[in-house]
Coordinates of C-alpha atoms in Angstrom, one line a residue:
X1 CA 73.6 169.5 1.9
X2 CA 72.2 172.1 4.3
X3 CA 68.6 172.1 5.3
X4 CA 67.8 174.5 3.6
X5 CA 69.0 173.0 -0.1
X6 CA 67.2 169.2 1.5
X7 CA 64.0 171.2 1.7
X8 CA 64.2 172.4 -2.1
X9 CA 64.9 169.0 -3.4
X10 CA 62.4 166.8 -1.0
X11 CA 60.4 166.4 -3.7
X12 CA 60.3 168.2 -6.9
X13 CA 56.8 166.7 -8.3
X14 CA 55.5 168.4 -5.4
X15 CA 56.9 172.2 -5.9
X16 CA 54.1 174.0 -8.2
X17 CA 53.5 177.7 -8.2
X18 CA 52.6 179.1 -4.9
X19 CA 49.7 181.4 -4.9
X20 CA 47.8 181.0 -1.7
X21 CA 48.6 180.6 1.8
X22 CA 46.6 179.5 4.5
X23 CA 48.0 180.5 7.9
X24 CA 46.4 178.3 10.8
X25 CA 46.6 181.7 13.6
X26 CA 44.7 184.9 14.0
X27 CA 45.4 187.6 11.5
X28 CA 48.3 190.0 12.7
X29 CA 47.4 193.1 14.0
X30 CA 50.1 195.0 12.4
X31 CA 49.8 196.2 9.0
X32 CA 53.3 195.7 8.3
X33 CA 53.4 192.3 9.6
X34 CA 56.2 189.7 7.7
X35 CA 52.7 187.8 6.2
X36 CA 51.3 191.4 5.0
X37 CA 54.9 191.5 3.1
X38 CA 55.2 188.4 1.8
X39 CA 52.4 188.4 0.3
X40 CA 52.9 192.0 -1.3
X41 CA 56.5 191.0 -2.4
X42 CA 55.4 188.0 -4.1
X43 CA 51.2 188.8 -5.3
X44 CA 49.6 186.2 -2.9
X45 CA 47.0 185.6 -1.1
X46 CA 47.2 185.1 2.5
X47 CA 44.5 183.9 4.8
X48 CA 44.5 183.2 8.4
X49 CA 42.1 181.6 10.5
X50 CA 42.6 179.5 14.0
X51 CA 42.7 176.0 13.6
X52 CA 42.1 175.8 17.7
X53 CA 40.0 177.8 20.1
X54 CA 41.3 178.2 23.8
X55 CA 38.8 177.4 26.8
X56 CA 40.0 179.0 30.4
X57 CA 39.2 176.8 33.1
X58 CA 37.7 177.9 36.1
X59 CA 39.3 178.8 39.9
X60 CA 37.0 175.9 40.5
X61 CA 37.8 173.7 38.0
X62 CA 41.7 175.0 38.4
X63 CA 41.0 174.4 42.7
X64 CA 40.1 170.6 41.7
X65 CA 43.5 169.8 41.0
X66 CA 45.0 171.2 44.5
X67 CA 47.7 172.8 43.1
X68 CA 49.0 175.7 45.4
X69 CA 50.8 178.3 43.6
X70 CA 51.9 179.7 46.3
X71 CA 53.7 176.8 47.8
X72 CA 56.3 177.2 44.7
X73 CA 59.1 178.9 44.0
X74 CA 59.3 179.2 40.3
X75 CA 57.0 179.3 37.5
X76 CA 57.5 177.6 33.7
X77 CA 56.4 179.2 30.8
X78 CA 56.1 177.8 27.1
X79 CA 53.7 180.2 26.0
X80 CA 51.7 183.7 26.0
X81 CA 48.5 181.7 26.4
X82 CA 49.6 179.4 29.5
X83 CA 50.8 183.5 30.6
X84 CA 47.7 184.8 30.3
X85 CA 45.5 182.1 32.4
X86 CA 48.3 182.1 35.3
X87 CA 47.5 185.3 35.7
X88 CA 43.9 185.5 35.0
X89 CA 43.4 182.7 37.8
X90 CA 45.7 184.4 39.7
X91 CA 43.8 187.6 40.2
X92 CA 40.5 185.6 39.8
X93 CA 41.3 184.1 43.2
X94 CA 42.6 187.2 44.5
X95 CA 46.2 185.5 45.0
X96 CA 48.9 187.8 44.7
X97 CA 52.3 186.0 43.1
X98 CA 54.7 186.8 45.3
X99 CA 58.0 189.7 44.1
X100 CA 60.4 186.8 44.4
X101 CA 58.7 184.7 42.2
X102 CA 61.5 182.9 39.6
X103 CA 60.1 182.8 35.9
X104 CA 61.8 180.4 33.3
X105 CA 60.6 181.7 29.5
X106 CA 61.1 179.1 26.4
X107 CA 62.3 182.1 24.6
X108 CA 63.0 185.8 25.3
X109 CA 59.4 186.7 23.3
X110 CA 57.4 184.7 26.1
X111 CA 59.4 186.5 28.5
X112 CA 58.7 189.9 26.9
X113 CA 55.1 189.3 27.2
X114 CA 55.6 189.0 31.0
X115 CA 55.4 192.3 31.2
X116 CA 52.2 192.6 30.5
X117 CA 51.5 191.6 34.1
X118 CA 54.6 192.2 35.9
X119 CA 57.6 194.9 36.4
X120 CA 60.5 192.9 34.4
X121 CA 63.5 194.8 36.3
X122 CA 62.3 194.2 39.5
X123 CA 61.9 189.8 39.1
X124 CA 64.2 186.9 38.3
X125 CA 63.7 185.9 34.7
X126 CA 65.3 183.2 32.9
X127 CA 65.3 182.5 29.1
X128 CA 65.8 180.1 26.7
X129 CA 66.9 180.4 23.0
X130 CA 63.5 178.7 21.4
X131 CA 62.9 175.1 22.3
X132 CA 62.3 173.2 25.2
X133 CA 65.8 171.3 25.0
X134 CA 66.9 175.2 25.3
X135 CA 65.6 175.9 28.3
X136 CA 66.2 172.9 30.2
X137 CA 69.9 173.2 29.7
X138 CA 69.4 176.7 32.1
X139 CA 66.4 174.7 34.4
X140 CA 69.2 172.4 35.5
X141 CA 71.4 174.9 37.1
X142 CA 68.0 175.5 39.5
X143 CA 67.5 172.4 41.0
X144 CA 66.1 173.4 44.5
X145 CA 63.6 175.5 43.1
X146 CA 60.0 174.2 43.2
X147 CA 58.5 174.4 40.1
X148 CA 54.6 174.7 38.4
X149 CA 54.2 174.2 34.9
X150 CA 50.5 176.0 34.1
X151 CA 49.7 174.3 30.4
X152 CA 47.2 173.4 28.8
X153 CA 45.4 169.8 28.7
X154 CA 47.6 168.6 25.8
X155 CA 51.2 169.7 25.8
X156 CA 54.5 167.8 24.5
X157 CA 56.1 165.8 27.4
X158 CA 60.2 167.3 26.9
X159 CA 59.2 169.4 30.1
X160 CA 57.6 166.7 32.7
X161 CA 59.9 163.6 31.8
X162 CA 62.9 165.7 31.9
X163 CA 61.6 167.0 35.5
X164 CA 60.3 163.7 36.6
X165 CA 63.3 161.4 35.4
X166 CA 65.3 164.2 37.6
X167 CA 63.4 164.2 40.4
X168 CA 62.7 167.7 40.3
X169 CA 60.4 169.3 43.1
X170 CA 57.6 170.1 40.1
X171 CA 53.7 170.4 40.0
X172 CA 51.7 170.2 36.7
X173 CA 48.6 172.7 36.6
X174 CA 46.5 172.7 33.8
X175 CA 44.9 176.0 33.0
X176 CA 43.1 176.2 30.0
X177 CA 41.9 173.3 27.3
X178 CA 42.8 173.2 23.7
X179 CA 40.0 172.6 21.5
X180 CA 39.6 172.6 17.7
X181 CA 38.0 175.2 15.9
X182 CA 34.9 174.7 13.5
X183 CA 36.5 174.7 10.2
X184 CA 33.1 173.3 8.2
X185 CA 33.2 176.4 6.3
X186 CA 36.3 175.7 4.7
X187 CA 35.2 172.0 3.3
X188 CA 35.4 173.4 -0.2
X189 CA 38.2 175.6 -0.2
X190 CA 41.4 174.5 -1.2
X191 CA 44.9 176.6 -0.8
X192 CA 48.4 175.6 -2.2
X193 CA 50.2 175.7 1.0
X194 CA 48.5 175.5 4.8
X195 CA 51.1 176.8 7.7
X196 CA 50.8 174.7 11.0
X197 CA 52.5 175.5 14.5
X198 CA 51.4 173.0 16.8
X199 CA 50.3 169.6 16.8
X200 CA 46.5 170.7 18.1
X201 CA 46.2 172.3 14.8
X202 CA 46.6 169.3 13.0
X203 CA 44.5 167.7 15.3
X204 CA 41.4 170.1 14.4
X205 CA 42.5 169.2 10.9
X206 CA 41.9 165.6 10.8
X207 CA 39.2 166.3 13.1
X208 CA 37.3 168.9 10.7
X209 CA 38.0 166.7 7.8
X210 CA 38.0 162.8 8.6
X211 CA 38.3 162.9 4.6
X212 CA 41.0 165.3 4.1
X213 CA 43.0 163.9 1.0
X214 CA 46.4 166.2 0.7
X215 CA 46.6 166.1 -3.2
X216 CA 48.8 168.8 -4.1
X217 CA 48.5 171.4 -1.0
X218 CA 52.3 171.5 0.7
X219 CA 51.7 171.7 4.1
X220 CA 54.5 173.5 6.5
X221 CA 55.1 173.0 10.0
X222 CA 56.8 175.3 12.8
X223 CA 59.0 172.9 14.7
X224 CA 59.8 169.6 15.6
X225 CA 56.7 168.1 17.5
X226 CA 54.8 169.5 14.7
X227 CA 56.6 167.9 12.0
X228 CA 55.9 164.7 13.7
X229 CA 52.7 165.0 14.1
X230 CA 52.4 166.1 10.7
X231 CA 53.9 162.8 9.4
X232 CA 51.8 161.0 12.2
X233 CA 49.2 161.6 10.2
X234 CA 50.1 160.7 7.2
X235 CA 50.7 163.5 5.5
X236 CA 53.8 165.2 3.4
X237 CA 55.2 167.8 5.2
X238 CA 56.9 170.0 2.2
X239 CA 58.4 173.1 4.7
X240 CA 59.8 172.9 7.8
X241 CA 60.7 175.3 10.3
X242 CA 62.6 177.2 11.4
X243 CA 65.8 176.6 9.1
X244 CA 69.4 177.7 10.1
X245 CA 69.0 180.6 7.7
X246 CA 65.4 181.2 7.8
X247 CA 64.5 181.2 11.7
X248 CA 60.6 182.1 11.7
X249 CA 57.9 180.5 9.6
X250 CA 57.5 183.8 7.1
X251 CA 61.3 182.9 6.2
X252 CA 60.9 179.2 5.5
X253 CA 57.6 179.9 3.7
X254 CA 60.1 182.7 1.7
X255 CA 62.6 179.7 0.7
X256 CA 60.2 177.9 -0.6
X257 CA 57.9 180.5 -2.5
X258 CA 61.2 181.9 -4.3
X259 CA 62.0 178.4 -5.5
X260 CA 58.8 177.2 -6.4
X261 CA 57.5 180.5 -8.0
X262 CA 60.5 180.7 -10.9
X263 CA 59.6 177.6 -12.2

Protein backbone atom coordinates (compact mmCIF):
# COMPACT_ATOMS: atom_id res chain seq x y z
CA UNK A 1 0.00 0.00 0.00
CA UNK A 2 1.73 3.33 -0.89
CA UNK A 3 1.54 6.26 1.44
CA UNK A 4 -0.40 7.91 -0.23
CA UNK A 5 -3.44 5.13 -0.39
CA UNK A 6 -2.40 4.49 3.98
CA UNK A 7 -3.27 8.15 4.32
CA UNK A 8 -6.83 7.73 2.61
CA UNK A 9 -7.75 4.74 4.56
CA UNK A 10 -6.23 5.91 8.28
CA UNK A 11 -9.39 6.38 9.27
CA UNK A 12 -12.45 6.67 7.38
CA UNK A 13 -14.91 8.00 10.33
CA UNK A 14 -12.60 10.86 10.28
CA UNK A 15 -12.81 11.98 6.34
CA UNK A 16 -15.91 14.52 6.27
CA UNK A 17 -16.24 17.23 3.65
CA UNK A 18 -13.44 19.70 3.67
CA UNK A 19 -14.49 23.27 3.53
CA UNK A 20 -12.05 25.26 5.52
CA UNK A 21 -8.39 25.40 5.96
CA UNK A 22 -6.52 26.91 8.50
CA UNK A 23 -2.84 27.38 7.48
CA UNK A 24 -0.53 28.05 10.66
CA UNK A 25 2.03 30.74 8.36
CA UNK A 26 1.75 34.21 7.01
CA UNK A 27 -0.44 34.63 4.00
CA UNK A 28 1.47 34.30 0.60
CA UNK A 29 2.30 37.28 -1.13
CA UNK A 30 1.57 35.97 -4.45
CA UNK A 31 -1.77 36.00 -5.77
CA UNK A 32 -1.32 32.95 -7.61
CA UNK A 33 0.11 31.08 -4.77
CA UNK A 34 -0.69 26.91 -4.70
CA UNK A 35 -3.19 27.96 -1.34
CA UNK A 36 -4.89 30.85 -3.64
CA UNK A 37 -5.54 27.74 -6.15
CA UNK A 38 -6.62 25.19 -4.07
CA UNK A 39 -8.94 26.91 -2.72
CA UNK A 40 -10.41 28.30 -6.13
CA UNK A 41 -10.28 24.75 -7.56
CA UNK A 42 -12.11 23.29 -4.86
CA UNK A 43 -14.65 26.55 -3.24
CA UNK A 44 -12.71 26.76 0.16
CA UNK A 45 -11.89 28.77 2.49
CA UNK A 46 -8.36 29.34 3.33
CA UNK A 47 -6.99 31.23 6.29
CA UNK A 48 -3.60 31.73 7.46
CA UNK A 49 -2.30 33.18 10.57
CA UNK A 50 1.28 32.45 12.46
CA UNK A 51 1.06 30.11 15.11
CA UNK A 52 4.74 31.56 16.34
CA UNK A 53 6.30 34.96 16.41
CA UNK A 54 10.12 35.27 15.94
CA UNK A 55 12.17 37.46 18.60
CA UNK A 56 16.00 38.53 17.21
CA UNK A 57 18.34 38.50 19.84
CA UNK A 58 20.64 41.16 20.38
CA UNK A 59 24.73 41.52 19.40
CA UNK A 60 24.61 41.65 23.13
CA UNK A 61 22.65 38.96 23.99
CA UNK A 62 24.19 36.98 20.73
CA UNK A 63 28.04 38.31 22.32
CA UNK A 64 27.00 36.42 25.73
CA UNK A 65 27.45 33.23 24.22
CA UNK A 66 31.12 33.89 22.86
CA UNK A 67 30.63 32.47 19.70
CA UNK A 68 33.17 33.91 17.03
CA UNK A 69 31.88 33.69 13.66
CA UNK A 70 34.78 34.54 12.34
CA UNK A 71 36.90 31.78 13.82
CA UNK A 72 34.75 29.19 11.42
CA UNK A 73 34.93 28.05 8.28
CA UNK A 74 31.51 27.06 7.37
CA UNK A 75 28.14 28.04 8.16
CA UNK A 76 24.78 25.58 8.56
CA UNK A 77 21.59 26.63 7.37
CA UNK A 78 18.04 25.03 8.08
CA UNK A 79 16.13 27.94 7.39
CA UNK A 80 15.40 31.56 5.85
CA UNK A 81 14.81 32.83 9.36
CA UNK A 82 18.17 31.43 11.01
CA UNK A 83 19.49 33.32 7.32
CA UNK A 84 18.13 36.36 8.07
CA UNK A 85 19.47 36.90 11.77
CA UNK A 86 23.12 35.63 10.69
CA UNK A 87 23.14 38.32 8.68
CA UNK A 88 21.33 40.95 10.55
CA UNK A 89 23.91 40.27 13.51
CA UNK A 90 26.39 40.19 11.15
CA UNK A 91 26.12 43.61 9.83
CA UNK A 92 24.80 44.84 13.29
CA UNK A 93 28.29 44.21 14.60
CA UNK A 94 29.84 45.42 11.60
CA UNK A 95 31.53 41.86 10.87
CA UNK A 96 32.08 41.24 7.39
CA UNK A 97 31.67 37.23 6.60
CA UNK A 98 34.53 36.49 4.86
CA UNK A 99 34.30 35.49 0.45
CA UNK A 100 35.49 31.98 1.38
CA UNK A 101 32.94 31.38 3.63
CA UNK A 102 31.38 27.49 3.04
CA UNK A 103 27.49 27.44 3.26
CA UNK A 104 25.63 24.03 3.72
CA UNK A 105 21.61 24.68 2.80
CA UNK A 106 18.95 21.89 4.02
CA UNK A 107 17.44 22.34 0.60
CA UNK A 108 18.23 24.24 -2.66
CA UNK A 109 15.22 26.97 -1.52
CA UNK A 110 17.27 28.00 1.68
CA UNK A 111 20.09 28.30 -0.49
CA UNK A 112 18.21 30.38 -3.02
CA UNK A 113 17.36 32.78 -0.35
CA UNK A 114 21.22 33.26 0.21
CA UNK A 115 21.18 35.52 -2.26
CA UNK A 116 19.51 37.84 -0.72
CA UNK A 117 22.72 38.72 1.11
CA UNK A 118 25.39 37.32 -0.96
CA UNK A 119 26.77 36.87 -4.75
CA UNK A 120 25.85 32.92 -5.19
CA UNK A 121 28.56 32.42 -8.12
CA UNK A 122 31.19 33.82 -6.45
CA UNK A 123 30.79 31.28 -2.80
CA UNK A 124 30.89 27.58 -2.02
CA UNK A 125 27.34 26.41 -1.48
CA UNK A 126 26.29 23.06 -0.61
CA UNK A 127 22.70 21.61 -0.73
CA UNK A 128 20.61 19.08 0.47
CA UNK A 129 17.47 17.45 -1.02
CA UNK A 130 14.95 18.52 2.04
CA UNK A 131 15.74 16.99 5.39
CA UNK A 132 18.33 17.06 7.72
CA UNK A 133 19.41 13.21 7.11
CA UNK A 134 19.88 14.89 3.45
CA UNK A 135 22.26 17.11 4.17
CA UNK A 136 24.38 15.29 6.50
CA UNK A 137 25.02 12.62 4.01
CA UNK A 138 27.07 15.84 1.99
CA UNK A 139 28.37 17.41 5.71
CA UNK A 140 30.37 14.24 6.00
CA UNK A 141 32.50 14.61 3.10
CA UNK A 142 33.61 18.16 4.96
CA UNK A 143 35.02 17.06 7.98
CA UNK A 144 37.87 19.61 8.63
CA UNK A 145 35.66 22.37 8.19
CA UNK A 146 34.62 24.22 11.34
CA UNK A 147 31.23 24.67 11.55
CA UNK A 148 28.40 27.22 13.35
CA UNK A 149 24.93 26.29 13.36
CA UNK A 150 22.93 29.91 14.01
CA UNK A 151 19.24 28.42 15.19
CA UNK A 152 16.97 29.39 17.07
CA UNK A 153 16.36 28.43 20.97
CA UNK A 154 14.34 25.29 20.17
CA UNK A 155 15.49 23.31 17.16
CA UNK A 156 15.35 19.32 16.40
CA UNK A 157 18.70 17.67 17.57
CA UNK A 158 19.53 15.47 13.92
CA UNK A 159 22.18 18.31 13.40
CA UNK A 160 24.15 18.58 16.86
CA UNK A 161 24.13 14.72 17.88
CA UNK A 162 25.12 13.82 14.37
CA UNK A 163 28.13 16.58 14.83
CA UNK A 164 28.84 15.77 18.33
CA UNK A 165 28.77 11.83 18.13
CA UNK A 166 31.33 12.66 15.13
CA UNK A 167 33.42 14.87 16.81
CA UNK A 168 32.96 17.51 14.43
CA UNK A 169 34.81 20.91 14.99
CA UNK A 170 31.12 22.69 15.44
CA UNK A 171 29.74 25.72 17.49
CA UNK A 172 25.93 26.17 18.29
CA UNK A 173 24.77 29.99 18.12
CA UNK A 174 21.49 30.83 18.95
CA UNK A 175 20.05 33.80 17.13
CA UNK A 176 16.65 34.45 17.47
CA UNK A 177 13.84 32.83 20.01
CA UNK A 178 10.67 31.09 18.92
CA UNK A 179 7.76 32.23 20.74
CA UNK A 180 4.07 31.44 20.32
CA UNK A 181 1.75 33.79 18.88
CA UNK A 182 -1.54 35.07 20.65
CA UNK A 183 -4.18 33.01 19.16
CA UNK A 184 -7.07 34.09 21.99
CA UNK A 185 -8.96 35.45 19.16
CA UNK A 186 -9.40 32.25 17.55
CA UNK A 187 -10.98 30.44 20.94
CA UNK A 188 -14.27 30.17 19.10
CA UNK A 189 -13.45 29.48 15.75
CA UNK A 190 -13.34 26.11 14.55
CA UNK A 191 -11.89 24.95 10.83
CA UNK A 192 -12.11 21.36 9.41
CA UNK A 193 -8.55 20.97 8.79
CA UNK A 194 -5.45 23.11 10.52
CA UNK A 195 -1.92 22.78 8.55
CA UNK A 196 1.16 22.58 10.85
CA UNK A 197 5.02 22.74 9.87
CA UNK A 198 6.92 22.71 12.93
CA UNK A 199 6.65 21.42 16.24
CA UNK A 200 6.66 25.28 17.76
CA UNK A 201 3.36 25.56 16.15
CA UNK A 202 1.97 22.99 17.93
CA UNK A 203 3.43 24.17 20.89
CA UNK A 204 1.53 27.66 20.61
CA UNK A 205 -1.40 25.37 20.14
CA UNK A 206 -1.50 23.57 23.26
CA UNK A 207 -0.21 26.63 24.70
CA UNK A 208 -3.22 29.00 23.46
CA UNK A 209 -5.70 26.35 24.23
CA UNK A 210 -4.77 24.13 27.44
CA UNK A 211 -8.50 22.93 26.53
CA UNK A 212 -8.20 22.23 22.89
CA UNK A 213 -10.42 19.08 22.35
CA UNK A 214 -9.70 17.84 18.39
CA UNK A 215 -13.30 16.55 17.75
CA UNK A 216 -13.59 16.39 14.18
CA UNK A 217 -10.76 19.02 12.81
CA UNK A 218 -7.98 16.75 10.80
CA UNK A 219 -5.00 18.19 11.56
CA UNK A 220 -1.87 17.95 8.90
CA UNK A 221 1.70 18.09 9.50
CA UNK A 222 4.78 18.97 7.19
CA UNK A 223 7.39 16.47 8.09
CA UNK A 224 8.56 14.09 10.40
CA UNK A 225 9.44 15.92 13.76
CA UNK A 226 6.12 17.44 13.31
CA UNK A 227 4.24 14.41 13.05
CA UNK A 228 5.69 13.48 16.22
CA UNK A 229 5.03 16.10 17.90
CA UNK A 230 1.71 16.08 16.67
CA UNK A 231 1.08 12.59 18.17
CA UNK A 232 3.07 13.78 21.36
CA UNK A 233 0.34 15.55 22.06
CA UNK A 234 -2.17 13.52 21.68
CA UNK A 235 -3.63 14.35 18.82
CA UNK A 236 -4.75 12.51 15.31
CA UNK A 237 -2.68 13.53 12.72
CA UNK A 238 -5.05 12.82 9.52
CA UNK A 239 -2.30 14.32 6.61
CA UNK A 240 1.11 14.00 6.51
CA UNK A 241 3.66 15.41 4.48
CA UNK A 242 5.24 15.49 2.04
CA UNK A 243 4.09 12.16 0.17
CA UNK A 244 6.16 10.41 -2.65
CA UNK A 245 3.69 11.88 -5.03
CA UNK A 246 2.59 14.91 -3.34
CA UNK A 247 6.07 16.61 -2.20
CA UNK A 248 4.73 20.09 -0.60
CA UNK A 249 1.93 20.49 1.88
CA UNK A 250 -0.68 22.15 -0.92
CA UNK A 251 -0.27 18.57 -2.54
CA UNK A 252 -0.93 16.38 0.48
CA UNK A 253 -3.76 18.73 1.50
CA UNK A 254 -4.90 18.15 -2.47
CA UNK A 255 -4.97 14.19 -1.79
CA UNK A 256 -6.91 14.41 0.86
CA UNK A 257 -9.54 17.19 -0.18
CA UNK A 258 -10.21 15.19 -3.52
CA UNK A 259 -10.96 12.16 -1.45
CA UNK A 260 -12.85 13.51 1.21
CA UNK A 261 -14.84 16.07 -0.87
CA UNK A 262 -16.69 13.18 -3.32
CA UNK A 263 -18.09 11.58 -0.50
Amino acid sequence: MSAIEEMLVRDKERMKEVKSILVSQPEPSEPNSPYHKLAEKYHLKIDFRKFIEIDPLSVQEFRKQKVNVLDHTAVIFTSRNAIDHFFRLAQESKMEIPSNMKYFCISETTANYLQKYIVMRKRRIFIGERTAGDLLKIIKKHKNEKFIFPCSNIRTDDIPNFLNQNKYNWSEATIYRTVPSDLSDLDKVTYDIIAFFSPSGIESLIQNFPEFRQNNTRIAAFGPTTSKAVKDAGLVLDIQAPLPNAPSMTGALEVYVKEANKL
